mmCIF file of C-alpha atoms and ligand atoms in Angstrom:
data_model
loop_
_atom_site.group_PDB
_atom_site.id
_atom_site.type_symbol
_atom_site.label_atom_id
_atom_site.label_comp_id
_atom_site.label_asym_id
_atom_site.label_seq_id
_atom_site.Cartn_x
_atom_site.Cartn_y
_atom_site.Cartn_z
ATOM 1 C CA UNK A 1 6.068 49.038 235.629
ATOM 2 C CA UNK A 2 6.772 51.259 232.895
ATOM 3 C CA UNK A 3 6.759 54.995 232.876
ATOM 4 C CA UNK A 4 6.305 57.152 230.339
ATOM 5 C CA UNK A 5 7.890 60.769 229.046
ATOM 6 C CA UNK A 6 5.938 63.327 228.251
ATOM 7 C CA UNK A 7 8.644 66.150 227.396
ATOM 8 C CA UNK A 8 9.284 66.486 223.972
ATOM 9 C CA UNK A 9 12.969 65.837 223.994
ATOM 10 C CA UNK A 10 14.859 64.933 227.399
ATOM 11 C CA UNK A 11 18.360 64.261 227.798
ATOM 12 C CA UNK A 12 19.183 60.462 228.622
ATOM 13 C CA UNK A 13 20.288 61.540 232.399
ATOM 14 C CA UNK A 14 16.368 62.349 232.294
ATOM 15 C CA UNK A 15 14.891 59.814 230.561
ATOM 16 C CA UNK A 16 12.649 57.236 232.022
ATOM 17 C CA UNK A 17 13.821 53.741 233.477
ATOM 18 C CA UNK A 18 12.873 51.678 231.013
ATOM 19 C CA UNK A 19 12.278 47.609 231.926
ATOM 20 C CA UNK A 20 12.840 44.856 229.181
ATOM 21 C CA UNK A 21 10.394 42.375 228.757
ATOM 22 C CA UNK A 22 10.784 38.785 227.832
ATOM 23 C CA UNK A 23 9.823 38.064 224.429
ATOM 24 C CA UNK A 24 9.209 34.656 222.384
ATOM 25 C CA UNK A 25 9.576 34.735 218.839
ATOM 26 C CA UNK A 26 9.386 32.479 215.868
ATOM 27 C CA UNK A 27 12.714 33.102 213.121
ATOM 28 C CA UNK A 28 12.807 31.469 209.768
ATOM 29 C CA UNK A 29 16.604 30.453 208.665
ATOM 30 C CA UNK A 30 16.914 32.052 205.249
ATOM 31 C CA UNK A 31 18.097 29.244 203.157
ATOM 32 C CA UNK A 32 16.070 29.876 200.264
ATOM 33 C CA UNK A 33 16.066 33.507 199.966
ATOM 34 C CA UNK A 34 16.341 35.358 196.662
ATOM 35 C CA UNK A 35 14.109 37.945 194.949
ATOM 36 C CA UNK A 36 12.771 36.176 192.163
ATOM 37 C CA UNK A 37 9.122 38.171 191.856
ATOM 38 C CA UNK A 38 8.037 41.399 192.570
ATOM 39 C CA UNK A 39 5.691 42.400 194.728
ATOM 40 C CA UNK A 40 6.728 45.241 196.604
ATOM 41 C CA UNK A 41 8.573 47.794 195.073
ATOM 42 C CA UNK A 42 11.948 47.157 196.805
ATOM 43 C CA UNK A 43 12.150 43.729 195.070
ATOM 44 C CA UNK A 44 14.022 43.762 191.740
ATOM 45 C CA UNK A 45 14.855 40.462 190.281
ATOM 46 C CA UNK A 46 17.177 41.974 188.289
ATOM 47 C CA UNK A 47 19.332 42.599 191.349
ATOM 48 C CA UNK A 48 21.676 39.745 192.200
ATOM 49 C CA UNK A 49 20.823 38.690 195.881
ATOM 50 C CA UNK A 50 23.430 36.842 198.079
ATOM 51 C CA UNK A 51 21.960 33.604 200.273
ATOM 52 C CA UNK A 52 25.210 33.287 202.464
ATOM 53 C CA UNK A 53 25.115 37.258 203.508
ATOM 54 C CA UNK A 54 21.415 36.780 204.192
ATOM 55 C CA UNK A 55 21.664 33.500 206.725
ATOM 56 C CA UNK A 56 25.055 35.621 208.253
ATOM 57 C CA UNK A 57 22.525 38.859 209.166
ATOM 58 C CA UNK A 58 20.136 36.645 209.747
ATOM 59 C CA UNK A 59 21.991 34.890 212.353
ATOM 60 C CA UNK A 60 23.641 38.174 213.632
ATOM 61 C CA UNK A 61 19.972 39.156 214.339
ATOM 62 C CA UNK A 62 19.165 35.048 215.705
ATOM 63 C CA UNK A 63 22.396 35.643 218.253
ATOM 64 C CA UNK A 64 20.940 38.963 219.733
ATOM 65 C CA UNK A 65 17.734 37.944 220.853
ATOM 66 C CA UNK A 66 19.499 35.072 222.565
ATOM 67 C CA UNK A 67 21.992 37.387 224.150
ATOM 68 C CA UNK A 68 18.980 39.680 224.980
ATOM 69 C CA UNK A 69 17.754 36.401 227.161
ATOM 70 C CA UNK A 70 15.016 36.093 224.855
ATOM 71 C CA UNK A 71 13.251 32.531 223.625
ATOM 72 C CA UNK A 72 13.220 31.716 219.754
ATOM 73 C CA UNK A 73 11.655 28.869 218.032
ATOM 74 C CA UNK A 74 12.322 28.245 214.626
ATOM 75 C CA UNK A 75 10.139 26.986 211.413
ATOM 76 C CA UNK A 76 11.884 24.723 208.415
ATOM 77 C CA UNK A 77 12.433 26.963 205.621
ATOM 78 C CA UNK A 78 10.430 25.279 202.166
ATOM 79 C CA UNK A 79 12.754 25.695 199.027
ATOM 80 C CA UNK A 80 10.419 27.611 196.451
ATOM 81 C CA UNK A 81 9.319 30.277 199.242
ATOM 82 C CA UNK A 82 11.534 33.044 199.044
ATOM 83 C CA UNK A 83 9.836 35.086 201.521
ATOM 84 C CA UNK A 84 9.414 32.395 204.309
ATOM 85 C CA UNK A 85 12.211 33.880 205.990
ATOM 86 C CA UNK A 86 9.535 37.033 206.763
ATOM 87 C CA UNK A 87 7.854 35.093 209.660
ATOM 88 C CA UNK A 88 5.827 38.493 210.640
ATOM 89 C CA UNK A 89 3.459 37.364 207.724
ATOM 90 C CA UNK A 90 2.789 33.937 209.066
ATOM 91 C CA UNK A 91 -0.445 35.028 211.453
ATOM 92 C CA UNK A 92 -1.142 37.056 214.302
ATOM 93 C CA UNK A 93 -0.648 35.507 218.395
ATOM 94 C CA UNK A 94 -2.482 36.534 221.476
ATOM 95 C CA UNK A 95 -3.125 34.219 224.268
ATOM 96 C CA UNK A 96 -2.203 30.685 222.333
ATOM 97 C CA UNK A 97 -4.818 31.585 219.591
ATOM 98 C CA UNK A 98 -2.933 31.816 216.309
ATOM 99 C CA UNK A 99 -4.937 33.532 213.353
ATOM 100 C CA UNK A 100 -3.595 32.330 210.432
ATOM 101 C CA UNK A 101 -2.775 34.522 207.225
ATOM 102 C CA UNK A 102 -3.873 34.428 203.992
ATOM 103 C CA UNK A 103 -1.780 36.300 201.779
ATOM 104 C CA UNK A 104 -2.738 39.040 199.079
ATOM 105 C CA UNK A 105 -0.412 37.648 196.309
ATOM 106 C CA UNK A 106 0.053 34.095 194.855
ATOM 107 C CA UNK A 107 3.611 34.204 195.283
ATOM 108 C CA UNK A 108 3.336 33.217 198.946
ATOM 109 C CA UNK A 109 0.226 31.545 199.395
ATOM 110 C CA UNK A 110 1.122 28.229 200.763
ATOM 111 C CA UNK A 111 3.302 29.799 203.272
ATOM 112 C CA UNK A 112 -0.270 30.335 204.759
ATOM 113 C CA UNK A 113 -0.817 26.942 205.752
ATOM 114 C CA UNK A 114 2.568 25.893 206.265
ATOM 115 C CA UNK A 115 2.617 28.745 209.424
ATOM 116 C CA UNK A 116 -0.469 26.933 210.436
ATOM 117 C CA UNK A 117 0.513 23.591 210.415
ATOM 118 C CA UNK A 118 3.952 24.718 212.835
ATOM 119 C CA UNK A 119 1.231 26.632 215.000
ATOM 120 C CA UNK A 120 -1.100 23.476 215.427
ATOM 121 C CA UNK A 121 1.717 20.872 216.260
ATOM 122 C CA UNK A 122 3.167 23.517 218.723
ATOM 123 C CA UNK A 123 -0.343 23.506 220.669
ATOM 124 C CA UNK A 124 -1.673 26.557 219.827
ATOM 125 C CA UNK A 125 -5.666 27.342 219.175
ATOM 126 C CA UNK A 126 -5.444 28.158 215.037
ATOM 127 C CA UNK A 127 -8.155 30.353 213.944
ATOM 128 C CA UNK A 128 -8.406 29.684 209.616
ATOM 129 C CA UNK A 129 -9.002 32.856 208.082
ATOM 130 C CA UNK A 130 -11.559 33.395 205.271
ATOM 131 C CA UNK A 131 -10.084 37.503 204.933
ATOM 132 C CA UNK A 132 -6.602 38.163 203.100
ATOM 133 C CA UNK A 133 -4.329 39.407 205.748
ATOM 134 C CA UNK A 134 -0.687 39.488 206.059
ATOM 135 C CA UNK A 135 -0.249 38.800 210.164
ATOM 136 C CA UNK A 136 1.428 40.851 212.332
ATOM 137 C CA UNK A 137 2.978 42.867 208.882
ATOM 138 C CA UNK A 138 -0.534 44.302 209.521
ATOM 139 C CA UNK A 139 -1.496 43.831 213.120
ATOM 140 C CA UNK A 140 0.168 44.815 215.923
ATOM 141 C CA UNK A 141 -0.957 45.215 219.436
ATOM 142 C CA UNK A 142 -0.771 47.330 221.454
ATOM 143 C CA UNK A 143 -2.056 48.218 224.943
ATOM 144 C CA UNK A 144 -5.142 46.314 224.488
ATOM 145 C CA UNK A 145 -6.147 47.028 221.400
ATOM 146 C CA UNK A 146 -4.753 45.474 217.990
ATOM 147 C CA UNK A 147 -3.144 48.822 215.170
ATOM 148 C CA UNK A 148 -4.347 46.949 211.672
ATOM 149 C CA UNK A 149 -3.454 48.144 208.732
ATOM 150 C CA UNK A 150 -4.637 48.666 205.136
ATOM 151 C CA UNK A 151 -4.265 49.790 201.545
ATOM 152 C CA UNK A 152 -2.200 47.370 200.233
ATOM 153 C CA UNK A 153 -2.114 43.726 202.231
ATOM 154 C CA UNK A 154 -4.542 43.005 204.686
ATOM 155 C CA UNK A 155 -8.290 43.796 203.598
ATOM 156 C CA UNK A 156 -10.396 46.105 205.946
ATOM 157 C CA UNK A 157 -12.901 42.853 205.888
ATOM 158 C CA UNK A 158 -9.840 41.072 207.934
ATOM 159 C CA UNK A 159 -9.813 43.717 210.529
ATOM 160 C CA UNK A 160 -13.162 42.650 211.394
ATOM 161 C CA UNK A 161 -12.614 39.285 211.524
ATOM 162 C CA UNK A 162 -9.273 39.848 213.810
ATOM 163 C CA UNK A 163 -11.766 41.538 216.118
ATOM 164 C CA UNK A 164 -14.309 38.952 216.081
ATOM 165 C CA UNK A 165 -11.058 35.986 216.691
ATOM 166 C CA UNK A 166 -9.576 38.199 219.863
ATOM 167 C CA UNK A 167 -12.958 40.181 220.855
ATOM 168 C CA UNK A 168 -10.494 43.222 221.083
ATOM 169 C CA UNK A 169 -10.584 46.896 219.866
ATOM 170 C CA UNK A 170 -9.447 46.903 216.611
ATOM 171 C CA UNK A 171 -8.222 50.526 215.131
ATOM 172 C CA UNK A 172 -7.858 50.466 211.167
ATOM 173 C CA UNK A 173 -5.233 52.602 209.607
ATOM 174 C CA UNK A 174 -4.822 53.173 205.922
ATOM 175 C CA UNK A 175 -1.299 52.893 204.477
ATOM 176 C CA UNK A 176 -0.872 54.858 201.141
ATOM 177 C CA UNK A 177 2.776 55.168 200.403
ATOM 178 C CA UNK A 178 3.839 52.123 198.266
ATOM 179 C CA UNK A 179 7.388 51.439 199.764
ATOM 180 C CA UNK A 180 5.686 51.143 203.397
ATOM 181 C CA UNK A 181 2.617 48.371 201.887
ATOM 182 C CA UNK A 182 2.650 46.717 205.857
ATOM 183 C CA UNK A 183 2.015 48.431 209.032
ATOM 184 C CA UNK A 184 5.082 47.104 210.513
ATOM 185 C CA UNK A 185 7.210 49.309 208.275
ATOM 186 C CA UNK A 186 5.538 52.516 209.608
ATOM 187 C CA UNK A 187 4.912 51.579 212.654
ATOM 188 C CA UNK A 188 7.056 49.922 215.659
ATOM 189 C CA UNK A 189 5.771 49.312 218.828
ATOM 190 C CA UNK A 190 8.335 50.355 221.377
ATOM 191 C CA UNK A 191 6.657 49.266 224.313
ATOM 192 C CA UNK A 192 3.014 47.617 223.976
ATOM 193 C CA UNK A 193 2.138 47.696 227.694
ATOM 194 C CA UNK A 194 -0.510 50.157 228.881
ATOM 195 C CA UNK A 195 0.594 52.451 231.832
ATOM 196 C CA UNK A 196 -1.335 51.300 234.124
ATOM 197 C CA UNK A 197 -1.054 54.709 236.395
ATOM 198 C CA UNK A 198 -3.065 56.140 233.556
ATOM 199 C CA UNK A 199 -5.106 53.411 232.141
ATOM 200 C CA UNK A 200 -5.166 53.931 228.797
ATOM 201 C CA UNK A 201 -3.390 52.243 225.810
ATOM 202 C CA UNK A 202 -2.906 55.329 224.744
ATOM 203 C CA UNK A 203 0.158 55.410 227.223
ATOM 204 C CA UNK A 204 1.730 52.345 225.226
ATOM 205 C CA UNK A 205 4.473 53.810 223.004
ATOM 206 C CA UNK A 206 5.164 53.785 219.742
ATOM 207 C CA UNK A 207 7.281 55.131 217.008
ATOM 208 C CA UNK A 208 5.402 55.712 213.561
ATOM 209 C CA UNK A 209 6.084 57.531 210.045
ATOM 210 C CA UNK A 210 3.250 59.823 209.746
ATOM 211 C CA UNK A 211 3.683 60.407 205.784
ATOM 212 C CA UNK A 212 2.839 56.862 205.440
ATOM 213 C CA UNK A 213 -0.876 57.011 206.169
ATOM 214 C CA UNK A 214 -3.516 59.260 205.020
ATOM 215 C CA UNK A 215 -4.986 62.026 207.071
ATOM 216 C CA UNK A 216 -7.592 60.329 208.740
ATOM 217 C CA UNK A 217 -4.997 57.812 209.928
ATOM 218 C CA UNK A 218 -2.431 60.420 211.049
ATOM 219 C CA UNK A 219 -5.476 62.092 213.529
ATOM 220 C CA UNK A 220 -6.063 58.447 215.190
ATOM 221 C CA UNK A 221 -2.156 58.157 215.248
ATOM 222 C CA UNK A 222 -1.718 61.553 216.954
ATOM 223 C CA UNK A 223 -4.860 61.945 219.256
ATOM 224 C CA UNK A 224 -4.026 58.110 220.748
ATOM 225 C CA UNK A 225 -0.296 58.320 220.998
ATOM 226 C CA UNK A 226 0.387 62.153 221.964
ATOM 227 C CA UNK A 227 3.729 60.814 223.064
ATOM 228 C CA UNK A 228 4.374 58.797 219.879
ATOM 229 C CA UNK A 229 8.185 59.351 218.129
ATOM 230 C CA UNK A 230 7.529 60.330 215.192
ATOM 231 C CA UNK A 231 10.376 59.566 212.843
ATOM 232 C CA UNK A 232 11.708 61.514 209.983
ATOM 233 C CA UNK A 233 10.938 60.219 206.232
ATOM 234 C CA UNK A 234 14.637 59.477 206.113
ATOM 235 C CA UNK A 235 14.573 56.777 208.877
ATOM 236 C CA UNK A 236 11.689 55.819 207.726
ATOM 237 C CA UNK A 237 12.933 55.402 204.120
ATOM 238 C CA UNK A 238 15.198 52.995 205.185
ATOM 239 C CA UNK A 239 12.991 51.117 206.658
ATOM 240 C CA UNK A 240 14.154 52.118 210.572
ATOM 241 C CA UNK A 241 10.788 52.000 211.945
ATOM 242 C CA UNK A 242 10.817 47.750 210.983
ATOM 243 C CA UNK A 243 12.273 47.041 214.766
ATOM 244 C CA UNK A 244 12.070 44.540 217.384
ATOM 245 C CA UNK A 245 11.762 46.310 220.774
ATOM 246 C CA UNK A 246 11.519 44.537 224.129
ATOM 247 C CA UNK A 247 10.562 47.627 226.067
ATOM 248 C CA UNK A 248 13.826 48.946 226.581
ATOM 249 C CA UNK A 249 16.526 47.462 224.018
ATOM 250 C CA UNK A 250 15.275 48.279 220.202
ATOM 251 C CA UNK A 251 16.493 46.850 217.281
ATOM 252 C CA UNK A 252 17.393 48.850 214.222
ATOM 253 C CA UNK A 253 19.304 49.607 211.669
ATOM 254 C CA UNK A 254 21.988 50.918 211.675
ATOM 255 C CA UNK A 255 20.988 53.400 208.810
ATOM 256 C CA UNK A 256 18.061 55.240 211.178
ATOM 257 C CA UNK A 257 20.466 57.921 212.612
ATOM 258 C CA UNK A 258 17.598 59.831 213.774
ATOM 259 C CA UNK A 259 15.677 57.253 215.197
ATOM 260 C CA UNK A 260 19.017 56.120 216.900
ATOM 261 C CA UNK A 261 18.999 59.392 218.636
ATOM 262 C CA UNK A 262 15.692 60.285 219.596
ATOM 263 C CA UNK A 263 15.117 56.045 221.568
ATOM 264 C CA UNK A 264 18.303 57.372 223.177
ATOM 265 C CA UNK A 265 16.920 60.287 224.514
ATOM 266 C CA UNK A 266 13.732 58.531 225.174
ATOM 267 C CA UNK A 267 15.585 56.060 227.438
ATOM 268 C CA UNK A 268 15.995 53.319 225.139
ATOM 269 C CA UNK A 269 18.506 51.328 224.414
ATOM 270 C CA UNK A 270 18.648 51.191 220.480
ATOM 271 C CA UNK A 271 21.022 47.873 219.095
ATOM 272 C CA UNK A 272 22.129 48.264 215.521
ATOM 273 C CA UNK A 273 22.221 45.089 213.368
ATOM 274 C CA UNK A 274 22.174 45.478 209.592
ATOM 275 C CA UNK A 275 20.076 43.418 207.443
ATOM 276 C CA UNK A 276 20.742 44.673 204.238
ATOM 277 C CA UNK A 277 20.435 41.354 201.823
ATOM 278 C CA UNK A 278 16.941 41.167 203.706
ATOM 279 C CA UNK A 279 15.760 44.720 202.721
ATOM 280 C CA UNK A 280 16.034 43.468 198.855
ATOM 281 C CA UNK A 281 13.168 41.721 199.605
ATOM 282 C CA UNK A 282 11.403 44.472 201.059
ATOM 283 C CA UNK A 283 11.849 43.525 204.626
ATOM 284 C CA UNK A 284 13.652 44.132 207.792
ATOM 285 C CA UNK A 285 14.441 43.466 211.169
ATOM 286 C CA UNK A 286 10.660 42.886 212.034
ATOM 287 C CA UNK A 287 9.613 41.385 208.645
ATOM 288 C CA UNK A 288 12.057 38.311 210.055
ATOM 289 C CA UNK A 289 10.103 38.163 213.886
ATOM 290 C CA UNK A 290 6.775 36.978 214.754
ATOM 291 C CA UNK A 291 5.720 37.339 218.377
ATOM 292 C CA UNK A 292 4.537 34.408 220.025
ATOM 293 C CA UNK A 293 1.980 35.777 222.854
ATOM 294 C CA UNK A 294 0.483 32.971 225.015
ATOM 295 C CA UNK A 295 0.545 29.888 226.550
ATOM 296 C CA UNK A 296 1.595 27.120 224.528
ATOM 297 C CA UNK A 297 4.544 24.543 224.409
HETATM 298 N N1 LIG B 301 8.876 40.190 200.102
HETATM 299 C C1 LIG B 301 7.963 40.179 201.191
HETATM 300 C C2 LIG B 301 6.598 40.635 200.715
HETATM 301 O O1 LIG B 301 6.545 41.540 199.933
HETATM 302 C C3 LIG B 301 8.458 41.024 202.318
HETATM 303 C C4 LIG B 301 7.593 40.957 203.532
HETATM 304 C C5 LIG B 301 8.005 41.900 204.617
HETATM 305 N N2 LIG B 301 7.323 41.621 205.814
HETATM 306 C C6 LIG B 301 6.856 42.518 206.692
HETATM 307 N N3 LIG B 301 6.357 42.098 207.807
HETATM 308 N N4 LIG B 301 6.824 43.795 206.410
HETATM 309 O O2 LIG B 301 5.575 40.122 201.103
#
C-alpha cells in the first residue's frame, strides 16, 4: 500500500515509504531516427541529428528498466518512420484491450496500424479508432479514471470514445502551450494507484506543469490532486515532467534540477538518464514507453 504526503515540503527522513511497482512496457529501438519534418516545434530539420547517440540513450534507458526488474517487449522499427521510436503514441492499454491511435499528422500515420498489428499478434483485444488520438501522449490513467488531453493531438471527440472503449471516467484537459502539444509532457504520473485508505483517485499522485493548460484545466488539476508537485516552467521546459515512474524510482532528466529535488523530498527515488538526441524530436523519456496494462502474452 501506498501512502501519501500531505505537507508541503518534508525532508526525506520524513517522507513516505514509497513501494515500486512492476511495470511492462513496449520500447522501439531507434534505428531510423532523424528529424526530417516538423511537427512540433522542437523538431528542426535543419539540425543534424545523430542515429548512433540516439540507439546509445536509448539503450541506457532499455538497461534501466531491466535493472529496475521491470518486463520490456520490443516492436521492429519501419525505416521511413522517424518517430516510431515514440511508442507512447502507439495506443492506449488497460486490461488487454489496446485502443489503437490514429494520429493528427500524415507524417506518422501508418505507425497507427503497424502498433495494432504488434498488439493483435501479442493477444491483446484491439479497439480501431474512428477519433484522431495520439495514445498514452494523451491519456494517462490514473486512479481509476483516464487524464486526456487536448488542443493540439488527440480530439475532444476521442476522449469520448476512450470512455465508451474502457467505460471509465474520463477528465479532459486542454493543453495550450505549443512546446508541451501531449499530455505526457505536462503531466507524469508518479504513482497511478488510488489510496485506498481514502478512496479517491484523487490520492494518486502526480507531478504536472500548470502553465501548460488553460484555467479551466489548472482548477480540475488543483481541486483533484491537492497534493500534486507542481513543477517549475524550467523543469518543465526541458521536458522533466516526460518520466517513467514505477511508484517509487522516477525517471528523468538529468536537466530537471527542481524536479530532482522536490521527488526526493517526496520520497522518491528520481534516476537521471539523458536522452538528449531524442528531445530533437520533441520527445523524452516517456515519449519512448508505452505501458502495457493487462493480461496478455
Ligand atoms: N516527433 C514526435 C511527434 O511530434 C514526438 C512524439 C513525442 N511523444 C510523446 N508521447 N510526447 O509526434
Amino acid at each position: 500500500m501506498t501512502t501519501h504526503n500531505t505537507a508541503e515540503a518534508v525532508s526525506p527522513a520524513q517522507a513516505p515509504a514509497r513501494t515500486a511497482q512492476h511495470r511492462k512496457y513496449l520500447m522501439c529501438r531507434p534505428e531510423h531516427f532523424t528529424v526530417s519534418y516538423t511537427i512540433n516545434p522542437w523538431m528542426q530539420p535543419a539540425n543534424p541529428t545523430d542515429t548512433a547517440v540516439a540507439v546509445a540513450q536509448w539503450q541506457t534507458l532499455y538497461d534501466m528498466y531491466l535493472k529496475l526488474g521491470h518486463e520490456v517487449e520490443l516492436i521492429d522499427p519501419i525505416a521511413g518512420l522517424p518517430d516510431m521510436v515514440y511508442t507512447a503514441n502507439g495506443g492506449f492499454l488497460i486490461d488487454g484491450i489496446a485502443y489503437g491511435a490514429k494520429f493528427r499528422f500524415r507524417e506518422r500515420g501508418p505507425e497507427g496500424p503497424a502498433f495494432m498489428d504488434w498488439f493483435r499478434d501479442r493477444g491483446y483485444d484491439v479497439r480501431e479508432p474512428v477519433e484522431v488520438n495520439e495514445g498514452e501522449g494523451d491519456f494517462l490513467l490514473v486512479g481509476d479514471a483516464i487524464l486526456a488531453g487536448t488542443g493540439f493531438r488527440s480530439t475532444g471527440d476521442s476522449h469520448r470514445e476512450i470512455g465508451e472503449v474502457f467505460g471509465r471516467e474520463v477528465v479532459s484537459l486542454t493543453l495550450v502551450d505549443p512546446r508541451f502539444y501531449h499530455l505526457d509532457t505536462a503531466i507524469a504520473v508518479l504513482d497511478p494507484v488510488q489510496g485506498v485508505e481514502h478512496g479517491g483517485p484523487e490520492h494518486a499522485n502526480i507531478a504536472y506543469l500548470p502553465s501548460a493548460f488553460d484555467e479551466a484545466s489548472q482548477a480540475i488539476l488543483a481541486e483533484r490532486y491537492p497534493e500534486a508537485i507542481r513543477v517549475s516552467d524550467e523543469d518543465g521546459s526541458v521536458f522533466g515532467l516526460n518520466s517513467a515512474s514505477d511508484g517509487y524510482n522516477v525517471i528523468i532528466s538529468p536537466r530537471a534540477k527542481g524536479f530532482e529535488v522536490q521527488l526526493r523530498e517526496r520520497g522518491y527515488n528520481p534516476i537521471l538518464i539523458d536522452l538528449s538526441e531524442l528531445l530533437l524530436g520533441g520527445g523524452g523519456i516517456k515519449c519512448c514507453t508505452l505501458e502495457l496494462r493487462g493480461p496478455a502474452r
